[in-house]
PDB file of C-alpha atoms in Angstrom:
ATOM      1  CA  MET O   1      14.339 -48.071  64.341  1.00  0.00           C
ATOM      2  CA  GLY O   2      13.253 -51.299  66.504  1.00  0.00           C
ATOM      3  CA  ALA O   3      10.439 -51.986  63.693  1.00  0.00           C
ATOM      4  CA  GLY O   4      12.729 -51.824  60.986  1.00  0.00           C
ATOM      5  CA  VAL O   5      15.395 -54.128  62.498  1.00  0.00           C
ATOM      6  CA  SER O   6      12.761 -56.741  63.746  1.00  0.00           C
ATOM      7  CA  SER O   7      11.541 -56.923  59.943  1.00  0.00           C
ATOM      8  CA  VAL O   8      15.253 -57.716  58.773  1.00  0.00           C
ATOM      9  CA  VAL O   9      15.713 -60.252  61.533  1.00  0.00           C
ATOM     10  CA  ARG O  10      12.706 -62.243  60.378  1.00  0.00           C
ATOM     11  CA  LEU O  11      13.896 -62.430  56.657  1.00  0.00           C
ATOM     12  CA  GLU O  12      14.483 -65.882  55.146  1.00  0.00           C
ATOM     13  CA  GLY O  13      17.551 -66.566  53.003  1.00  0.00           C
ATOM     14  CA  GLU O  14      17.536 -67.538  49.438  1.00  0.00           C
ATOM     15  CA  ALA O  15      19.599 -70.938  49.977  1.00  0.00           C
ATOM     16  CA  GLY O  16      17.135 -73.632  50.574  1.00  0.00           C
ATOM     17  CA  GLY O  17      14.771 -71.499  52.169  1.00  0.00           C
ATOM     18  CA  ILE O  18      16.769 -71.516  55.559  1.00  0.00           C
ATOM     19  CA  PRO O  19      15.872 -68.476  57.864  1.00  0.00           C
ATOM     20  CA  THR O  20      18.642 -66.050  58.256  1.00  0.00           C
ATOM     21  CA  GLY O  21      18.896 -62.364  59.460  1.00  0.00           C
ATOM     22  CA  LEU O  22      20.770 -60.080  61.871  1.00  0.00           C
ATOM     23  CA  GLY O  23      19.914 -62.508  64.789  1.00  0.00           C
ATOM     24  CA  ASP O  24      22.495 -65.012  63.101  1.00  0.00           C
ATOM     25  CA  LEU O  25      25.130 -62.548  63.332  1.00  0.00           C
ATOM     26  CA  PRO O  26      28.022 -63.459  65.814  1.00  0.00           C
ATOM     27  CA  GLU O  27      27.313 -61.696  69.108  1.00  0.00           C
ATOM     28  CA  ASN O  28      30.667 -59.842  68.925  1.00  0.00           C
ATOM     29  CA  CYS O  29      29.836 -58.336  65.764  1.00  0.00           C
ATOM     30  CA  VAL O  30      26.406 -57.185  66.986  1.00  0.00           C
ATOM     31  CA  ALA O  31      27.926 -55.791  70.253  1.00  0.00           C
ATOM     32  CA  ALA O  32      30.351 -53.591  67.890  1.00  0.00           C
ATOM     33  CA  VAL O  33      27.797 -52.047  66.403  1.00  0.00           C
ATOM     34  CA  LEU O  34      25.540 -51.474  69.477  1.00  0.00           C
ATOM     35  CA  ALA O  35      28.321 -49.634  71.096  1.00  0.00           C
ATOM     36  CA  TYR O  36      27.370 -46.656  68.792  1.00  0.00           C
ATOM     37  CA  LEU O  37      24.077 -46.368  69.822  1.00  0.00           C
ATOM     38  CA  GLU O  38      22.420 -44.422  72.788  1.00  0.00           C
ATOM     39  CA  PRO O  39      21.673 -46.400  76.143  1.00  0.00           C
ATOM     40  CA  LEU O  40      18.013 -46.268  75.678  1.00  0.00           C
ATOM     41  CA  GLU O  41      18.278 -47.554  71.967  1.00  0.00           C
ATOM     42  CA  ILE O  42      20.293 -50.656  73.156  1.00  0.00           C
ATOM     43  CA  CYS O  43      17.889 -51.482  75.712  1.00  0.00           C
ATOM     44  CA  ARG O  44      15.246 -51.376  73.032  1.00  0.00           C
ATOM     45  CA  VAL O  45      17.512 -53.522  70.456  1.00  0.00           C
ATOM     46  CA  ALA O  46      18.029 -55.904  73.241  1.00  0.00           C
ATOM     47  CA  ARG O  47      14.303 -57.210  72.886  1.00  0.00           C
ATOM     48  CA  LEU O  48      14.699 -58.323  69.074  1.00  0.00           C
ATOM     49  CA  SER O  49      16.378 -61.434  69.664  1.00  0.00           C
ATOM     50  CA  ARG O  50      18.468 -63.818  72.227  1.00  0.00           C
ATOM     51  CA  THR O  51      21.685 -62.714  70.221  1.00  0.00           C
ATOM     52  CA  PHE O  52      20.842 -59.106  70.604  1.00  0.00           C
ATOM     53  CA  ARG O  53      20.060 -59.487  74.261  1.00  0.00           C
ATOM     54  CA  GLY O  54      23.401 -60.979  74.705  1.00  0.00           C
ATOM     55  CA  ALA O  55      25.194 -58.452  72.791  1.00  0.00           C
ATOM     56  CA  ALA O  56      23.558 -55.512  74.471  1.00  0.00           C
ATOM     57  CA  SER O  57      25.074 -56.777  77.931  1.00  0.00           C
ATOM     58  CA  ALA O  58      28.626 -56.928  76.816  1.00  0.00           C
ATOM     59  CA  ASP O  59      31.336 -54.920  78.358  1.00  0.00           C
ATOM     60  CA  LEU O  60      32.608 -53.380  75.081  1.00  0.00           C
ATOM     61  CA  VAL O  61      29.343 -51.795  74.743  1.00  0.00           C
ATOM     62  CA  TRP O  62      29.034 -50.169  78.064  1.00  0.00           C
ATOM     63  CA  GLU O  63      32.580 -49.385  78.259  1.00  0.00           C
ATOM     64  CA  THR O  64      31.867 -46.482  75.896  1.00  0.00           C
ATOM     65  CA  LYS O  65      29.232 -44.929  77.786  1.00  0.00           C
ATOM     66  CA  LEU O  66      31.214 -45.110  81.068  1.00  0.00           C
ATOM     67  CA  PRO O  67      33.680 -41.959  82.015  1.00  0.00           C
ATOM     68  CA  ARG O  68      37.304 -43.139  81.767  1.00  0.00           C
ATOM     69  CA  ASN O  69      37.514 -42.719  85.549  1.00  0.00           C
ATOM     70  CA  HIS O  70      34.648 -44.692  86.271  1.00  0.00           C
ATOM     71  CA  ARG O  71      36.612 -47.015  88.764  1.00  0.00           C
ATOM     72  CA  ASN O  72      37.333 -43.944  91.187  1.00  0.00           C
ATOM     73  CA  LEU O  73      33.543 -42.824  90.814  1.00  0.00           C
ATOM     74  CA  LEU O  74      32.559 -46.343  91.693  1.00  0.00           C
ATOM     75  CA  ALA O  75      34.763 -46.401  94.893  1.00  0.00           C
ATOM     76  CA  LEU O  76      32.450 -43.769  96.345  1.00  0.00           C
ATOM     77  CA  VAL O  77      29.396 -46.094  96.157  1.00  0.00           C
ATOM     78  CA  SER O  78      28.519 -47.548  99.426  1.00  0.00           C
ATOM     79  CA  ASP O  79      27.433 -51.107  99.460  1.00  0.00           C
ATOM     80  CA  GLU O  80      27.201 -52.349 103.246  1.00  0.00           C
ATOM     81  CA  LYS O  81      25.487 -55.292 102.660  1.00  0.00           C
ATOM     82  CA  ASN O  82      27.957 -56.866 100.277  1.00  0.00           C
ATOM     83  CA  PRO O  83      31.278 -54.842 100.154  1.00  0.00           C
ATOM     84  CA  ASN O  84      32.974 -57.063  97.768  1.00  0.00           C
ATOM     85  CA  LYS O  85      29.998 -56.956  95.213  1.00  0.00           C
ATOM     86  CA  LYS O  86      31.512 -53.880  93.287  1.00  0.00           C
ATOM     87  CA  SER O  87      34.510 -55.793  92.324  1.00  0.00           C
ATOM     88  CA  ARG O  88      32.285 -58.146  90.351  1.00  0.00           C
ATOM     89  CA  LEU O  89      30.042 -55.768  88.481  1.00  0.00           C
ATOM     90  CA  CYS O  90      30.106 -55.934  84.783  1.00  0.00           C
ATOM     91  CA  LYS O  91      30.096 -52.607  82.953  1.00  0.00           C
ATOM     92  CA  LYS O  92      26.351 -52.544  82.369  1.00  0.00           C
ATOM     93  CA  GLU O  93      25.704 -52.744  85.969  1.00  0.00           C
ATOM     94  CA  ILE O  94      28.526 -50.222  86.847  1.00  0.00           C
ATOM     95  CA  TYR O  95      26.520 -47.657  84.196  1.00  0.00           C
ATOM     96  CA  ALA O  96      23.256 -48.541  85.748  1.00  0.00           C
ATOM     97  CA  ARG O  97      24.557 -47.949  89.346  1.00  0.00           C
ATOM     98  CA  LEU O  98      26.382 -44.529  88.688  1.00  0.00           C
ATOM     99  CA  CYS O  99      23.237 -43.492  86.797  1.00  0.00           C
ATOM    100  CA  ARG O 100      21.456 -43.555  90.392  1.00  0.00           C
ATOM    101  CA  PRO O 101      22.395 -40.726  92.809  1.00  0.00           C
ATOM    102  CA  VAL O 102      25.401 -41.731  94.912  1.00  0.00           C
ATOM    103  CA  PRO O 103      25.453 -40.021  98.309  1.00  0.00           C
ATOM    104  CA  PHE O 104      28.915 -39.136  99.914  1.00  0.00           C
ATOM    105  CA  ASP O 105      30.449 -36.755 102.469  1.00  0.00           C
ATOM    106  CA  GLY O 106      27.767 -37.902 105.100  1.00  0.00           C
ATOM    107  CA  GLY O 107      24.827 -37.638 102.662  1.00  0.00           C
ATOM    108  CA  THR O 108      25.379 -33.971 102.169  1.00  0.00           C
ATOM    109  CA  LYS O 109      26.641 -34.472  98.660  1.00  0.00           C
ATOM    110  CA  GLU O 110      25.452 -36.297  95.665  1.00  0.00           C
ATOM    111  CA  PHE O 111      26.464 -37.327  92.166  1.00  0.00           C
ATOM    112  CA  TRP O 112      25.159 -39.040  89.305  1.00  0.00           C
ATOM    113  CA  LEU O 113      26.216 -39.865  85.616  1.00  0.00           C
ATOM    114  CA  GLU O 114      24.182 -37.768  83.067  1.00  0.00           C
ATOM    115  CA  ARG O 115      23.097 -40.364  80.238  1.00  0.00           C
ATOM    116  CA  ILE O 116      23.585 -38.484  77.252  1.00  0.00           C
ATOM    117  CA  SER O 117      27.001 -36.616  77.678  1.00  0.00           C
ATOM    118  CA  GLY O 118      28.642 -39.256  79.981  1.00  0.00           C
ATOM    119  CA  GLY O 119      29.479 -36.235  82.246  1.00  0.00           C
ATOM    120  CA  ILE O 120      29.021 -36.030  86.219  1.00  0.00           C
ATOM    121  CA  CYS O 121      25.883 -34.251  87.707  1.00  0.00           C
ATOM    122  CA  MET O 122      26.410 -33.223  91.508  1.00  0.00           C
ATOM    123  CA  ALA O 123      24.425 -31.777  94.015  1.00  0.00           C
ATOM    124  CA  ILE O 124      25.745 -30.225  97.345  1.00  0.00           C
ATOM    125  CA  SER O 125      23.046 -29.632 100.237  1.00  0.00           C
ATOM    126  CA  SER O 126      23.105 -26.350 102.101  1.00  0.00           C
ATOM    127  CA  ARG O 127      24.470 -28.103 105.288  1.00  0.00           C
ATOM    128  CA  ALA O 128      27.499 -28.617 103.319  1.00  0.00           C
ATOM    129  CA  LEU O 129      27.907 -24.920 102.568  1.00  0.00           C
ATOM    130  CA  LEU O 130      29.530 -22.207 105.133  1.00  0.00           C
ATOM    131  CA  ILE O 131      26.663 -19.831 105.612  1.00  0.00           C
ATOM    132  CA  THR O 132      27.940 -16.775 107.666  1.00  0.00           C
ATOM    133  CA  GLY O 133      25.470 -16.617 110.774  1.00  0.00           C
ATOM    134  CA  ILE O 134      23.846 -19.930 110.290  1.00  0.00           C
ATOM    135  CA  ASP O 135      24.180 -20.980 113.918  1.00  0.00           C
ATOM    136  CA  ASP O 136      22.153 -17.720 115.156  1.00  0.00           C
ATOM    137  CA  ARG O 137      18.394 -18.761 115.245  1.00  0.00           C
ATOM    138  CA  ARG O 138      17.552 -14.941 115.090  1.00  0.00           C
ATOM    139  CA  TYR O 139      18.655 -14.791 111.326  1.00  0.00           C
ATOM    140  CA  TRP O 140      18.896 -18.224 110.119  1.00  0.00           C
ATOM    141  CA  ASN O 141      17.154 -21.964 110.506  1.00  0.00           C
ATOM    142  CA  TYR O 142      16.708 -25.047 108.514  1.00  0.00           C
ATOM    143  CA  LEU O 143      13.128 -26.155 107.473  1.00  0.00           C
ATOM    144  CA  THR O 144      12.077 -29.673 106.575  1.00  0.00           C
ATOM    145  CA  THR O 145      10.709 -29.766 102.915  1.00  0.00           C
ATOM    146  CA  GLU O 146       9.821 -32.351 100.264  1.00  0.00           C
ATOM    147  CA  GLU O 147      11.131 -29.792  97.724  1.00  0.00           C
ATOM    148  CA  SER O 148      14.552 -30.381  98.283  1.00  0.00           C
ATOM    149  CA  ARG O 149      16.521 -33.716  97.356  1.00  0.00           C
ATOM    150  CA  PHE O 150      18.126 -33.455 100.700  1.00  0.00           C
ATOM    151  CA  HIS O 151      14.682 -32.668 102.406  1.00  0.00           C
ATOM    152  CA  SER O 152      15.880 -29.667 104.091  1.00  0.00           C
ATOM    153  CA  VAL O 153      16.784 -25.973 103.137  1.00  0.00           C
ATOM    154  CA  ALA O 154      18.537 -23.096 104.834  1.00  0.00           C
ATOM    155  CA  TYR O 155      15.927 -19.996 105.444  1.00  0.00           C
ATOM    156  CA  LEU O 156      17.064 -16.553 105.966  1.00  0.00           C
ATOM    157  CA  HIS O 157      14.855 -14.401 108.176  1.00  0.00           C
ATOM    158  CA  GLN O 158      16.803 -11.418 108.256  1.00  0.00           C
ATOM    159  CA  THR O 159      20.422 -10.473 108.127  1.00  0.00           C
ATOM    160  CA  TRP O 160      22.801  -7.515 106.978  1.00  0.00           C
ATOM    161  CA  TRP O 161      25.554  -9.616 105.923  1.00  0.00           C
ATOM    162  CA  PHE O 162      24.644 -12.335 103.387  1.00  0.00           C
ATOM    163  CA  GLU O 163      27.268 -14.839 102.370  1.00  0.00           C
ATOM    164  CA  VAL O 164      27.342 -18.188 101.440  1.00  0.00           C
ATOM    165  CA  ASP O 165      30.703 -20.028 100.578  1.00  0.00           C
ATOM    166  CA  GLY O 166      31.411 -23.609  99.400  1.00  0.00           C
ATOM    167  CA  GLU O 167      34.178 -25.805  98.284  1.00  0.00           C
ATOM    168  CA  ILE O 168      34.559 -29.389  96.653  1.00  0.00           C
ATOM    169  CA  LYS O 169      37.349 -31.415  95.402  1.00  0.00           C
ATOM    170  CA  PHE O 170      36.433 -34.136  93.190  1.00  0.00           C
ATOM    171  CA  CYS O 171      37.625 -36.077  89.876  1.00  0.00           C
ATOM    172  CA  PHE O 172      35.238 -34.940  87.544  1.00  0.00           C
ATOM    173  CA  PRO O 173      35.227 -36.597  84.064  1.00  0.00           C
ATOM    174  CA  ALA O 174      36.813 -34.400  81.118  1.00  0.00           C
ATOM    175  CA  GLY O 175      34.345 -31.969  79.826  1.00  0.00           C
ATOM    176  CA  SER O 176      32.687 -28.551  80.291  1.00  0.00           C
ATOM    177  CA  TYR O 177      30.620 -28.048  83.473  1.00  0.00           C
ATOM    178  CA  SER O 178      28.231 -25.503  84.624  1.00  0.00           C
ATOM    179  CA  LEU O 179      27.530 -24.332  88.382  1.00  0.00           C
ATOM    180  CA  PHE O 180      24.185 -23.262  89.774  1.00  0.00           C
ATOM    181  CA  PHE O 181      22.783 -22.151  93.145  1.00  0.00           C
ATOM    182  CA  ARG O 182      19.126 -23.221  93.629  1.00  0.00           C
ATOM    183  CA  LEU O 183      17.359 -20.106  95.438  1.00  0.00           C
ATOM    184  CA  HIS O 184      13.609 -19.580  96.360  1.00  0.00           C
ATOM    185  CA  LEU O 185      12.364 -16.177  97.387  1.00  0.00           C
ATOM    186  CA  GLY O 186       9.810 -16.814 100.151  1.00  0.00           C
ATOM    187  CA  ARG O 187       9.057 -19.900 102.283  1.00  0.00           C
ATOM    188  CA  ALA O 188       6.826 -22.809 100.502  1.00  0.00           C
ATOM    189  CA  THR O 189       4.447 -24.543 102.642  1.00  0.00           C
ATOM    190  CA  LYS O 190       1.067 -26.274 102.201  1.00  0.00           C
ATOM    191  CA  ARG O 191      -2.111 -25.160 103.496  1.00  0.00           C
ATOM    192  CA  LEU O 192      -5.298 -27.346 102.864  1.00  0.00           C
ATOM    193  CA  GLY O 193      -3.378 -29.349 100.480  1.00  0.00           C
ATOM    194  CA  ARG O 194      -2.201 -26.445  98.099  1.00  0.00           C
ATOM    195  CA  ARG O 195       1.223 -25.142  97.922  1.00  0.00           C
ATOM    196  CA  ILE O 196       1.453 -21.620  99.035  1.00  0.00           C
ATOM    197  CA  CYS O 197       4.219 -19.305  99.266  1.00  0.00           C
ATOM    198  CA  ILE O 198       4.689 -17.164 102.549  1.00  0.00           C
ATOM    199  CA  THR O 199       6.208 -13.730 101.500  1.00  0.00           C
ATOM    200  CA  GLU O 200       6.339 -11.764 104.749  1.00  0.00           C
ATOM    201  CA  HIS O 201      10.237 -11.969 105.226  1.00  0.00           C
ATOM    202  CA  ILE O 202      10.991 -10.857 101.633  1.00  0.00           C
ATOM    203  CA  HIS O 203      12.960  -7.636 101.478  1.00  0.00           C
ATOM    204  CA  GLY O 204      16.465  -5.968 100.493  1.00  0.00           C
ATOM    205  CA  TRP O 205      17.049  -8.050  97.287  1.00  0.00           C
ATOM    206  CA  ASP O 206      15.864  -5.136  94.889  1.00  0.00           C
ATOM    207  CA  ILE O 207      18.382  -2.618  96.206  1.00  0.00           C
ATOM    208  CA  GLU O 208      21.794  -4.336  95.353  1.00  0.00           C
ATOM    209  CA  PRO O 209      22.412  -7.561  93.153  1.00  0.00           C
ATOM    210  CA  VAL O 210      23.575 -10.962  94.692  1.00  0.00           C
ATOM    211  CA  ARG O 211      27.179 -11.557  93.326  1.00  0.00           C
ATOM    212  CA  PHE O 212      28.299 -14.820  92.405  1.00  0.00           C
ATOM    213  CA  GLN O 213      31.993 -15.985  92.294  1.00  0.00           C
ATOM    214  CA  MET O 214      33.614 -19.490  91.118  1.00  0.00           C
ATOM    215  CA  ALA O 215      37.268 -20.427  90.838  1.00  0.00           C
ATOM    216  CA  THR O 216      39.158 -23.471  90.098  1.00  0.00           C
ATOM    217  CA  SER O 217      42.517 -24.837  91.419  1.00  0.00           C
ATOM    218  CA  ASP O 218      43.823 -24.435  87.841  1.00  0.00           C
ATOM    219  CA  GLY O 219      43.215 -20.816  87.469  1.00  0.00           C
ATOM    220  CA  GLN O 220      39.779 -20.753  86.040  1.00  0.00           C
ATOM    221  CA  PHE O 221      37.656 -17.853  87.175  1.00  0.00           C
ATOM    222  CA  ALA O 222      34.068 -16.620  86.935  1.00  0.00           C
ATOM    223  CA  ARG O 223      31.799 -13.874  88.452  1.00  0.00           C
ATOM    224  CA  SER O 224      28.399 -12.738  87.855  1.00  0.00           C
ATOM    225  CA  LYS O 225      25.718 -10.908  89.346  1.00  0.00           C
ATOM    226  CA  CYS O 226      21.984 -10.475  89.391  1.00  0.00           C
ATOM    227  CA  TYR O 227      18.899  -9.013  91.608  1.00  0.00           C
ATOM    228  CA  LEU O 228      16.536 -11.633  92.885  1.00  0.00           C
ATOM    229  CA  ASP O 229      13.300 -11.042  92.120  1.00  0.00           C
ATOM    230  CA  LYS O 230      11.646 -14.242  91.296  1.00  0.00           C
ATOM    231  CA  ILE O 231       9.212 -14.756  94.087  1.00  0.00           C
ATOM    232  CA  GLY O 232       7.583 -18.212  94.796  1.00  0.00           C
ATOM    233  CA  SER O 233       9.513 -20.607  92.412  1.00  0.00           C
ATOM    234  CA  TRP O 234      12.733 -22.537  92.774  1.00  0.00           C
ATOM    235  CA  ILE O 235      15.464 -21.140  90.503  1.00  0.00           C
ATOM    236  CA  LEU O 236      18.920 -21.995  89.480  1.00  0.00           C
ATOM    237  CA  TYR O 237      21.100 -19.074  89.437  1.00  0.00           C
ATOM    238  CA  HIS O 238      24.176 -19.523  87.006  1.00  0.00           C
ATOM    239  CA  ALA O 239      27.371 -18.649  88.762  1.00  0.00           C
ATOM    240  CA  GLY O 240      29.915 -19.689  85.970  1.00  0.00           C
ATOM    241  CA  ASP O 241      31.434 -22.541  83.967  1.00  0.00           C
ATOM    242  CA  PHE O 242      34.489 -24.330  84.157  1.00  0.00           C
ATOM    243  CA  VAL O 243      36.433 -27.147  81.991  1.00  0.00           C
ATOM    244  CA  VAL O 244      37.913 -30.291  83.289  1.00  0.00           C
ATOM    245  CA  ASN O 245      40.789 -31.746  80.725  1.00  0.00           C
ATOM    246  CA  ASN O 246      42.092 -34.627  82.937  1.00  0.00           C
ATOM    247  CA  SER O 247      39.602 -36.812  84.897  1.00  0.00           C
ATOM    248  CA  ASP O 248      42.603 -38.428  86.766  1.00  0.00           C
ATOM    249  CA  VAL O 249      43.304 -35.147  88.809  1.00  0.00           C
ATOM    250  CA  PRO O 250      40.823 -33.752  91.484  1.00  0.00           C
ATOM    251  CA  THR O 251      39.489 -30.736  90.318  1.00  0.00           C
ATOM    252  CA  ASN O 252      39.414 -28.119  93.494  1.00  0.00           C
ATOM    253  CA  LEU O 253      36.511 -25.924  93.120  1.00  0.00           C
ATOM    254  CA  LYS O 254      35.454 -22.839  95.165  1.00  0.00           C
ATOM    255  CA  PHE O 255      32.411 -20.902  94.849  1.00  0.00           C
ATOM    256  CA  SER O 256      30.290 -18.215  96.725  1.00  0.00           C
ATOM    257  CA  MET O 257      27.419 -15.931  96.786  1.00  0.00           C
ATOM    258  CA  LYS O 258      26.917 -12.666  98.521  1.00  0.00           C
ATOM    259  CA  GLN O 259      25.467  -9.533  99.302  1.00  0.00           C
ATOM    260  CA  ILE O 260      27.359  -7.544 101.857  1.00  0.00           C
ATOM    261  CA  ASP O 261      25.999  -3.993 101.360  1.00  0.00           C
ATOM    262  CA  CYS O 262      25.542  -3.586 105.069  1.00  0.00           C
ATOM    263  CA  THR O 263      23.200  -0.196 104.467  1.00  0.00           C
ATOM    264  CA  HIS O 264      20.182  -2.389 104.561  1.00  0.00           C
ATOM    265  CA  THR O 265      18.913  -5.695 105.612  1.00  0.00           C
ATOM    266  CA  LYS O 266      17.687  -8.673 103.219  1.00  0.00           C
ATOM    267  CA  GLY O 267      15.690 -11.675 104.085  1.00  0.00           C
ATOM    268  CA  GLY O 268      13.024 -14.235 102.904  1.00  0.00           C
ATOM    269  CA  LEU O 269      15.328 -16.499 100.964  1.00  0.00           C
ATOM    270  CA  CYS O 270      15.565 -20.161 100.955  1.00  0.00           C
ATOM    271  CA  VAL O 271      19.037 -21.525 100.119  1.00  0.00           C
ATOM    272  CA  ASP O 272      18.619 -25.286  98.884  1.00  0.00           C
ATOM    273  CA  SER O 273      21.812 -26.513  97.256  1.00  0.00           C
ATOM    274  CA  VAL O 274      24.505 -25.926  94.570  1.00  0.00           C
ATOM    275  CA  PHE O 275      24.368 -27.865  91.477  1.00  0.00           C
ATOM    276  CA  ILE O 276      27.108 -28.764  88.937  1.00  0.00           C
ATOM    277  CA  TYR O 277      25.825 -30.051  85.409  1.00  0.00           C
ATOM    278  CA  PRO O 278      27.518 -30.771  82.220  1.00  0.00           C
ATOM    279  CA  THR O 279      27.236 -27.452  80.188  1.00  0.00           C
ATOM    280  CA  GLY O 280      24.163 -27.332  78.301  1.00  0.00           C
ATOM    281  CA  PHE O 281      22.316 -29.755  80.575  1.00  0.00           C
ATOM    282  CA  ARG O 282      20.146 -28.201  83.109  1.00  0.00           C
ATOM    283  CA  GLU O 283      16.909 -29.408  85.335  1.00  0.00           C
ATOM    284  CA  GLY O 284      14.548 -26.750  86.548  1.00  0.00           C
ATOM    285  CA  LYS O 285      14.091 -23.038  85.791  1.00  0.00           C
ATOM    286  CA  VAL O 286      17.255 -21.312  85.033  1.00  0.00           C
ATOM    287  CA  PHE O 287      17.989 -17.686  85.294  1.00  0.00           C
ATOM    288  CA  ALA O 288      21.024 -16.087  83.448  1.00  0.00           C
ATOM    289  CA  THR O 289      23.071 -13.816  85.492  1.00  0.00           C
ATOM    290  CA  ASP O 290      25.140 -10.879  84.440  1.00  0.00           C
ATOM    291  CA  LEU O 291      28.785 -11.783  83.716  1.00  0.00           C
ATOM    292  CA  MET O 292      31.187  -9.485  85.535  1.00  0.00           C
ATOM    293  CA  THR O 293      34.858  -8.559  83.987  1.00  0.00           C
TER     294      THR O 293
END
């Protein structure tokens, strides 16, 4: 596309041989057209001429890429060096800032803007989850790792009662979202510079399935289940989907994961985080769970 537009910009007019082209269009007209392009295409077109570069920075272009409640989201951005800077940001700068991870709740949660759909992605650390028995080092402990965006995961040695609960209240932009638990069977480490998986504590997950549950404050509900049998890889286990209709009203979302059959113990599991993505967008390996009615 860039090459085609560039050739048009270099065209010469017929009247008196005066060079004319798209670069002679009024900047606001160019901006009105650029508003229909994807962000990456806008950045490419901005290199064609000074007019296109100016139009590519116009607020009306980036207003269409931002969620309706972007001011509420921007309020969560921390800028200790210059707290008044956020009020002076143009729409392009707001878009760029929201596309980078924004930590909140003491750094135990992050959100960022998904560039294509304009929806929100969110990650919730295991330290922000309510894990039964997490304070008893006979059963659980936290491991430091580079394989988590939060640099630590909760590791289960052994337990009879496995239950993980969480809750988030957030103004999600309108749209459809999916919730996943990011889990890893076995403990990943490095030996002689190579990644290995220690499997000595893995047991009990093939006897009963893990049950996932998700519910919203407006009555949406989903349940699913699956056996955990993928050893040595981080897997996103799908817990359910929900829909947000009003971005100005906070969505209260509760979710859980449990395997509470006390006839046997289970162990050897890393719990990293909970991810919320716009439906259809996903990062990493996804395992589809069985829906429960």
